[in-house]
mmCIF file of C-alpha atoms and ligand atoms in Angstrom:
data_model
loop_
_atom_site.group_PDB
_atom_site.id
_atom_site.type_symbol
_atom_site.label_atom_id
_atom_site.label_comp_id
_atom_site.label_asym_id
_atom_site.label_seq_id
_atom_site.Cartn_x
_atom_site.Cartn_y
_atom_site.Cartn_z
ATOM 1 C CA UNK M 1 0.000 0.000 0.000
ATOM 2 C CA UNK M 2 1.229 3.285 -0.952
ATOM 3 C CA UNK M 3 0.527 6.748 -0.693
ATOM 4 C CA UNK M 4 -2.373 7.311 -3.033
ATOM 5 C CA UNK M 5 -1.826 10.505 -5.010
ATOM 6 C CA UNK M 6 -5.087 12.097 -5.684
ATOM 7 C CA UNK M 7 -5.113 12.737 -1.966
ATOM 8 C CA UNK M 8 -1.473 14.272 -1.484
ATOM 9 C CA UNK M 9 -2.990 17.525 -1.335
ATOM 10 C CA UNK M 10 -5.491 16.436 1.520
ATOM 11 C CA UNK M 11 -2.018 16.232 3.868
ATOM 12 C CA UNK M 12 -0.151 19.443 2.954
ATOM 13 C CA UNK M 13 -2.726 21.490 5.012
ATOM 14 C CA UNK M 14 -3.617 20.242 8.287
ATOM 15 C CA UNK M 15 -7.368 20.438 9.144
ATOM 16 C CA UNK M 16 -9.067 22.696 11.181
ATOM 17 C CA UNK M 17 -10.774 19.947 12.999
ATOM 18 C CA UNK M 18 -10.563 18.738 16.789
ATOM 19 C CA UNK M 19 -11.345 14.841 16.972
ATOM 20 C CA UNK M 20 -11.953 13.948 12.970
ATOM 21 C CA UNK M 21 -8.647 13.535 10.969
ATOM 22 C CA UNK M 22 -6.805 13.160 13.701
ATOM 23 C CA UNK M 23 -4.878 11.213 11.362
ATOM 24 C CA UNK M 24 -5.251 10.193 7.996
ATOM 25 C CA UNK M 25 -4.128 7.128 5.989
ATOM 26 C CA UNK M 26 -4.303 7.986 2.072
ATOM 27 C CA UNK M 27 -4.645 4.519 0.060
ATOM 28 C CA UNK M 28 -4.249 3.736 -3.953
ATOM 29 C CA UNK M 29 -6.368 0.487 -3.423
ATOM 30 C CA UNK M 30 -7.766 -1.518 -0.463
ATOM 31 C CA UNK M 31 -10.577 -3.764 -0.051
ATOM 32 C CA UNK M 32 -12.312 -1.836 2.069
ATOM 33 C CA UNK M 33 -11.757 1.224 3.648
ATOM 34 C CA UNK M 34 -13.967 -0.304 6.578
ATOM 35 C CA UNK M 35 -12.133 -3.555 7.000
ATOM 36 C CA UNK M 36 -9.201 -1.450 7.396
ATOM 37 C CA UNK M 37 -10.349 0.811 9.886
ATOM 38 C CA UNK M 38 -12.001 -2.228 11.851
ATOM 39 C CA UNK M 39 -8.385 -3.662 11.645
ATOM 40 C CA UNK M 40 -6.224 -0.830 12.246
ATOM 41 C CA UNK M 41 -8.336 2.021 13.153
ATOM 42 C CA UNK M 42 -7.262 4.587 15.903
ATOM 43 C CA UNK M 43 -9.567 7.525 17.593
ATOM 44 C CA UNK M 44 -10.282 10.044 14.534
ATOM 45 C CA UNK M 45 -8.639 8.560 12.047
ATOM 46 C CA UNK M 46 -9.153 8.854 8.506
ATOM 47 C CA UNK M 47 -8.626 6.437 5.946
ATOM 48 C CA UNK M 48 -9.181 7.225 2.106
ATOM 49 C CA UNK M 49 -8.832 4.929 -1.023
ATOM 50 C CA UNK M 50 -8.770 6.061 -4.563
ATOM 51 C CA UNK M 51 -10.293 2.097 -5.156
ATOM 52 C CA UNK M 52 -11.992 -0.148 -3.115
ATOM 53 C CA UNK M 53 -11.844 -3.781 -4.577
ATOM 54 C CA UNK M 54 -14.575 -5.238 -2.009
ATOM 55 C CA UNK M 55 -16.595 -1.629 -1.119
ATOM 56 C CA UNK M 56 -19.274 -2.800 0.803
ATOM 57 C CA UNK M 57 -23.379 -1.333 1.815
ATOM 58 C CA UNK M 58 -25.966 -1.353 3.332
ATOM 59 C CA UNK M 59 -27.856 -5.108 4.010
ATOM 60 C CA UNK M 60 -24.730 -6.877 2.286
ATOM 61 C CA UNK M 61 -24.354 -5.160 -0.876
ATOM 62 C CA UNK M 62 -21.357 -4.293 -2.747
ATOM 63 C CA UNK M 63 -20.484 -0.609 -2.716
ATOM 64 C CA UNK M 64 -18.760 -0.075 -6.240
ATOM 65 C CA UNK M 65 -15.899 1.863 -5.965
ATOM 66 C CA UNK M 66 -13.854 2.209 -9.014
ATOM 67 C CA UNK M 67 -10.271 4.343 -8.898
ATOM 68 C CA UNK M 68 -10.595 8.026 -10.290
ATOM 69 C CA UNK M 69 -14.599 8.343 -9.267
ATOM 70 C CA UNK M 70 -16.050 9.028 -5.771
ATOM 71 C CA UNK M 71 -14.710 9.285 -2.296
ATOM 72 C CA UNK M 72 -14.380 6.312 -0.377
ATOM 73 C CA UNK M 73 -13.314 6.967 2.923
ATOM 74 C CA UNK M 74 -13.858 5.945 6.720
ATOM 75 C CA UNK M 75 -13.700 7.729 9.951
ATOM 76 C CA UNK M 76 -13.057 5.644 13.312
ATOM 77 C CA UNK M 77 -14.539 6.439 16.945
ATOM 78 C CA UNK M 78 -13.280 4.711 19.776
ATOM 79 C CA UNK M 79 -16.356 2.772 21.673
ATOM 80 C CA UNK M 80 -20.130 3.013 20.629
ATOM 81 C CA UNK M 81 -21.391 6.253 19.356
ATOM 82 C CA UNK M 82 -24.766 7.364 18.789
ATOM 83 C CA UNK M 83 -25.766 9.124 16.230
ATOM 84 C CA UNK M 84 -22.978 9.072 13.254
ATOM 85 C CA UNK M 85 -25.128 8.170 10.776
ATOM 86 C CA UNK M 86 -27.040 12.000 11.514
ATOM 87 C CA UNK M 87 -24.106 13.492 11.433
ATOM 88 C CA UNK M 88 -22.527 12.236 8.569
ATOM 89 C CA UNK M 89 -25.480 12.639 6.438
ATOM 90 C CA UNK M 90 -26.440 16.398 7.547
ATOM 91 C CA UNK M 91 -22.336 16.615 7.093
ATOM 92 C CA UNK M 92 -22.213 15.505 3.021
ATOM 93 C CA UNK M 93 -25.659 17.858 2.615
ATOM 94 C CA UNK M 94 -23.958 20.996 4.504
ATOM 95 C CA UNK M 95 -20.732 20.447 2.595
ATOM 96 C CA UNK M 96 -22.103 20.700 -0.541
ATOM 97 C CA UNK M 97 -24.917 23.191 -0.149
ATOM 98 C CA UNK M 98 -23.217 26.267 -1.493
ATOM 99 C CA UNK M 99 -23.276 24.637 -4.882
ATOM 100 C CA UNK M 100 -26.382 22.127 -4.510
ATOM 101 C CA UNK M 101 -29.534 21.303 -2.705
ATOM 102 C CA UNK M 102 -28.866 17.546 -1.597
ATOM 103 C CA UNK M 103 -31.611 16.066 0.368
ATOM 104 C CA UNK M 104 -31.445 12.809 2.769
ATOM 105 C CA UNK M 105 -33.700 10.158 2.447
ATOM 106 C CA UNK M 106 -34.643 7.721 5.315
ATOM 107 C CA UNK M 107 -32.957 5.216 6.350
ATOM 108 C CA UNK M 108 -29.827 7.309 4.982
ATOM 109 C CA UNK M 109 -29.173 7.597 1.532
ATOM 110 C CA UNK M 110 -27.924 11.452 0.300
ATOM 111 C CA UNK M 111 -29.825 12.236 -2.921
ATOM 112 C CA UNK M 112 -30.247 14.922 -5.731
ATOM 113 C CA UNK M 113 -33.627 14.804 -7.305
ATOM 114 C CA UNK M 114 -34.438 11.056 -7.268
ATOM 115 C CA UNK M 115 -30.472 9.621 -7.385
ATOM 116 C CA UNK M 116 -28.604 8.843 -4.845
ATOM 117 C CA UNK M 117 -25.364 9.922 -4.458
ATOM 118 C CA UNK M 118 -23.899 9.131 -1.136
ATOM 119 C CA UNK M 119 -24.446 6.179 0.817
ATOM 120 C CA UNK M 120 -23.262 5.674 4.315
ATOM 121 C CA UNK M 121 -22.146 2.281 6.526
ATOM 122 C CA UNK M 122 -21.370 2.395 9.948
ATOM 123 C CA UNK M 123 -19.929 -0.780 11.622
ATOM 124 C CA UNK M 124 -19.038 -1.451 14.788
ATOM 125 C CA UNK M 125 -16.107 -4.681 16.311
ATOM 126 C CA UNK M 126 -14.175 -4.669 19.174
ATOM 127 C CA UNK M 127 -14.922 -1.257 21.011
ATOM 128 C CA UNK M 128 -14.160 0.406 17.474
ATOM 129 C CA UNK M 129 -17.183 2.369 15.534
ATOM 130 C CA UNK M 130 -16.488 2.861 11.776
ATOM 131 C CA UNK M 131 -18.140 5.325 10.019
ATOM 132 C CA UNK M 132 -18.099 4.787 5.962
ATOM 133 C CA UNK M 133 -18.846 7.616 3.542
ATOM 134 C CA UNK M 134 -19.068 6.507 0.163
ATOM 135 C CA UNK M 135 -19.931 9.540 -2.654
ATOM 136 C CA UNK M 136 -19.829 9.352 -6.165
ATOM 137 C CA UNK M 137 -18.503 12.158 -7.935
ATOM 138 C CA UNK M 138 -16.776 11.920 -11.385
ATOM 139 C CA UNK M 139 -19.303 8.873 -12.830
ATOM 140 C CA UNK M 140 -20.929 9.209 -16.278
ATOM 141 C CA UNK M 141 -24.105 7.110 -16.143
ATOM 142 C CA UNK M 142 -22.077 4.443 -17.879
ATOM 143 C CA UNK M 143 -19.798 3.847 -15.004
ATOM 144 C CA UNK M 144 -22.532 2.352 -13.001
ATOM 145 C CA UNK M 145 -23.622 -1.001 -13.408
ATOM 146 C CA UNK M 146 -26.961 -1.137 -15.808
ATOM 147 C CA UNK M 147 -28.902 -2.456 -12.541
ATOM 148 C CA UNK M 148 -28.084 0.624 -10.956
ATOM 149 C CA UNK M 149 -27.915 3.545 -13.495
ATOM 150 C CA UNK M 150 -31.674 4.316 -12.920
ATOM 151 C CA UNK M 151 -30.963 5.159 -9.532
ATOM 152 C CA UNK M 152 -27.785 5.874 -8.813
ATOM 153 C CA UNK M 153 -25.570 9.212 -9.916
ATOM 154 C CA UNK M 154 -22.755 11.276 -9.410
ATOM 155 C CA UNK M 155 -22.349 15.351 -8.577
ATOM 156 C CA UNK M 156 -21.255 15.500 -11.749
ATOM 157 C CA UNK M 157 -23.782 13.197 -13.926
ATOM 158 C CA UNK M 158 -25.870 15.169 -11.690
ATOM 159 C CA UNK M 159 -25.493 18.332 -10.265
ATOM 160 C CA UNK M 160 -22.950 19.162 -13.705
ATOM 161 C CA UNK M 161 -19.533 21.356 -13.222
ATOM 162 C CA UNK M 162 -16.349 20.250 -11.949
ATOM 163 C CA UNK M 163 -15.887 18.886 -8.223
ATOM 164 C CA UNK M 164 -12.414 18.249 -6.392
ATOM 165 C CA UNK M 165 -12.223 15.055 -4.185
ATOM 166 C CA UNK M 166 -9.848 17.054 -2.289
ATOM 167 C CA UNK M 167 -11.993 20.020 -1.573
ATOM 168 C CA UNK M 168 -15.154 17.956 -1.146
ATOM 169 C CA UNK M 169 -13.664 15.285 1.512
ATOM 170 C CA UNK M 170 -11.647 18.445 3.706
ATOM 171 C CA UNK M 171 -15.173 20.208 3.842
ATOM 172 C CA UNK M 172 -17.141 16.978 4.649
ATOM 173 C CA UNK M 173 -14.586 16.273 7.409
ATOM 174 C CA UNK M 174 -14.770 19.469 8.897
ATOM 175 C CA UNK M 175 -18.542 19.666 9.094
ATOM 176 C CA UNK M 176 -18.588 16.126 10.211
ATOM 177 C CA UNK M 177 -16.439 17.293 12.933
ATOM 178 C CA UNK M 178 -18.649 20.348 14.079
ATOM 179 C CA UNK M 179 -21.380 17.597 14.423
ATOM 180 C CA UNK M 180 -19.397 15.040 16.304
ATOM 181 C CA UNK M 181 -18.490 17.682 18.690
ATOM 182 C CA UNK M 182 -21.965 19.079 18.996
ATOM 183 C CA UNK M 183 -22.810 15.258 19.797
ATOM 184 C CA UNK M 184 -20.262 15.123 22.422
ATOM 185 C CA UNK M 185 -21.056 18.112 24.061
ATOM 186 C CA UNK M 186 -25.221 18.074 23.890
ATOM 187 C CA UNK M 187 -25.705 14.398 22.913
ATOM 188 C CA UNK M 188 -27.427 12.679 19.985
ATOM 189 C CA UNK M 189 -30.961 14.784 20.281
ATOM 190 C CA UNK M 190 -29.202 17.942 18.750
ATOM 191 C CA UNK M 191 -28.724 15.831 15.428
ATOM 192 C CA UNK M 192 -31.160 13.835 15.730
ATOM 193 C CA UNK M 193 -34.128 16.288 15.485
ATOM 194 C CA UNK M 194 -31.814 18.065 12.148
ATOM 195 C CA UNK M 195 -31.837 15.514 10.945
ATOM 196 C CA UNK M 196 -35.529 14.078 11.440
ATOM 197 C CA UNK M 197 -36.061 17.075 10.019
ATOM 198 C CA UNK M 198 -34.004 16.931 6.812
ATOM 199 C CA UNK M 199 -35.653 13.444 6.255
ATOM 200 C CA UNK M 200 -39.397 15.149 5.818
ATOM 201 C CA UNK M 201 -41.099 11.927 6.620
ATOM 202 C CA UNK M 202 -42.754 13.043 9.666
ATOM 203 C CA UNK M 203 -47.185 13.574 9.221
ATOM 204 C CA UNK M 204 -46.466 11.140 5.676
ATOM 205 C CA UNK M 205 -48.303 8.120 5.164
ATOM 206 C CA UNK M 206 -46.031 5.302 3.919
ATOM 207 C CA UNK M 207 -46.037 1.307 3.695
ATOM 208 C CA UNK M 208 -43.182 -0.583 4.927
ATOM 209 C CA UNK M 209 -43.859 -4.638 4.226
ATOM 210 C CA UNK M 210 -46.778 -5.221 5.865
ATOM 211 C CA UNK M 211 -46.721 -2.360 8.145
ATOM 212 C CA UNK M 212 -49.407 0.540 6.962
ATOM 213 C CA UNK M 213 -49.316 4.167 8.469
ATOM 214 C CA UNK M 214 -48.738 7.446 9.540
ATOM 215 C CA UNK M 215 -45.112 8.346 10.836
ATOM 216 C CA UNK M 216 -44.896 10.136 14.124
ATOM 217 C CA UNK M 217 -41.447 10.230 14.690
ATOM 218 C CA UNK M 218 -38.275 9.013 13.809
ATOM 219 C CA UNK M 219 -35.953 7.784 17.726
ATOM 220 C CA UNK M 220 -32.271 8.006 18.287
ATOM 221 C CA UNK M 221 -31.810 5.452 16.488
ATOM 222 C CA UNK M 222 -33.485 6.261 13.637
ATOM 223 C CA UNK M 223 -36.347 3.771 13.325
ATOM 224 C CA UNK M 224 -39.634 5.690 12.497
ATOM 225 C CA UNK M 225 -42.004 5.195 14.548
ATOM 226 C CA UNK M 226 -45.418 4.289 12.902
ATOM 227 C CA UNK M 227 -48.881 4.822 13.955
ATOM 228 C CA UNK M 228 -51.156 2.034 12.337
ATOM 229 C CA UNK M 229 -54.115 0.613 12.881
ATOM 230 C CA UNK M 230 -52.602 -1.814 15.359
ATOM 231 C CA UNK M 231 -51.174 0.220 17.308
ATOM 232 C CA UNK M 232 -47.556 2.101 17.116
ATOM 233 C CA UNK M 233 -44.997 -0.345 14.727
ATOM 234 C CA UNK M 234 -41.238 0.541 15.126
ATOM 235 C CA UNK M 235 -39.417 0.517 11.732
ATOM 236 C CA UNK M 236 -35.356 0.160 11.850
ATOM 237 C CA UNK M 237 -34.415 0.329 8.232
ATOM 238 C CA UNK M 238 -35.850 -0.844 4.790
ATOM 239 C CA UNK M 239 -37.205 0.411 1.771
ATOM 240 C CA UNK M 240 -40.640 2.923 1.987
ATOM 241 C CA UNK M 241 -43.555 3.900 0.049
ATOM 242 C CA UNK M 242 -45.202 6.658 -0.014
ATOM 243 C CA UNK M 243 -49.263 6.701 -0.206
ATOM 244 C CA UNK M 244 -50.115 10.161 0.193
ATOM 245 C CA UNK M 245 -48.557 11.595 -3.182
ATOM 246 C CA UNK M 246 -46.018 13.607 -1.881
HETATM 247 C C1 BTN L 1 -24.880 2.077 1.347
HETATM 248 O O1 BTN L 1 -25.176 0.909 1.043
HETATM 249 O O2 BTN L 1 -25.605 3.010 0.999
HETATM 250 C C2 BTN L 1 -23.637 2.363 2.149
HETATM 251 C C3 BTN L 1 -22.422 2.503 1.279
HETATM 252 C C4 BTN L 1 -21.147 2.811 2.054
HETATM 253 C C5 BTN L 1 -19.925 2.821 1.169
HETATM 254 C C6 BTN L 1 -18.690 3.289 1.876
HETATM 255 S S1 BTN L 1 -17.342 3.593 0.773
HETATM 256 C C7 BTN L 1 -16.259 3.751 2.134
HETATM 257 C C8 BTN L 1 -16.633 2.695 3.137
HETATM 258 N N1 BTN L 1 -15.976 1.439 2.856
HETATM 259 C C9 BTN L 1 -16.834 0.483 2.506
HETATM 260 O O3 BTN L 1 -16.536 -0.691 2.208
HETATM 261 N N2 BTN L 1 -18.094 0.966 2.528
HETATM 262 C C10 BTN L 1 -18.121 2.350 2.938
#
């Protein structure tokens, strides 16, 4: 493993951060950035790859992560930490908003218009929490597999212009930092309640499986909680439709 160059310039300014980037760990290739923070991962490190040769989701899935495209990075936290997966998701939306409106969508996908361009694993072994970031930013429709160019994109399929993997990972770090801190310092409910908020789900009417109703609120953990007919139905994760048109 060597230093990967697209990310030299990452290291020749230190971050204005207190606990994220601690120290980072700048990769060509590696299976996962995960695996390698679960393996080797410190308080606040970073690592980024340019390629990730076994990129992995949500529910099993393989997160493809081609050299030259997205950003594929992980952040580690010592112990178990509550709400990450707000943070890092309000973090990739604030990042970005000066040049686009990015929206999150429950259970925590970051999306322009209908495609998603971020997704977001956090895994947790041995008194280590990993938080993985994955955004795509350089693809062309074509660079996705067929099964997922309906849905998936890229700032730049998307959004249009020119983006710097550089720029766009020192800004998400530093934002994710402001919420990490505001975590530490006031708890989860802080982000938790932004980002309930960002998700616009609350008052909708949505099926999930068999479960029919009206969402009432989304807990710290950020299962929605369900009012149905049979009485209040927590939801953890999983795909949703929405029955009121909205
Ligand atoms: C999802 O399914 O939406 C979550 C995708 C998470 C992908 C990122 S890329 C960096 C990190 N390393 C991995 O193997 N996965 C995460």
């Amino acid at each position: 493993m060597t230093k990967s160059a697209p990310y030299a310039e990452l290291l020749k300014v230190p971050l204005e951060t207190v606990f994220v980037g601690r120290e980072i760990v700048t990769l060509d290739v590696i299976d996962s950035t995960n695996t390698y923070a679960l393996k080797h991962g410190k308080e606040g490190m970073v690592i980024v790859a340019d390629r990730q040769t076994a990129g992995r989701g949500r529910l099993g899935r393989t997160w493809h992560s081609a050299p030259g495209l997205g950003l594929w990075f992980t952040v580690v936290f010592e112990g178990m930490w509550k709400g990450l997966s707000f943070a890092a998701a309000l973090a990739v939306r604030d990042a970005l908003a000066d040049r686009c409106e990015l929206r999150i969508k429950w259970p925590n996908d970051v999306l322009f218009g209908e495609k998603k361009l971020c997704g977001i694993l956090i895994e947790l072994r041995n008194d280590l929490t990993v938080l993985g970031i994955g955004l795509n930013v350089h693809h062309t429709p074509e660079d996705f597999p067929p099964e997922l160019r309906d849905k998936a994109g890229s700032l730049e399929s998307e959004v249009g212009g020119t983006w710097d993997r550089c720029k766009i990972l020192r800004d998400v770090l530093t934002h994710l930092d402001g919420k990490v801190m505001l975590i530490r310092k006031s708890g989860v409910e802080a982000v938790r309640a932004e980002w309930a908020a960002a998700c616009n789900l609350i008052g909708r009417r949505i099926r999930s499986g068999p479960h029919v109703g009206t969402v009432v609120d989304i807990d710290s953990h950020g299962a929605l909680l369900l009012d149905t007919s049979s009485g209040t139905q927590t939801i953890p994760t999983g795909e949703i439709t929405y029955l009121d048109g909205g």
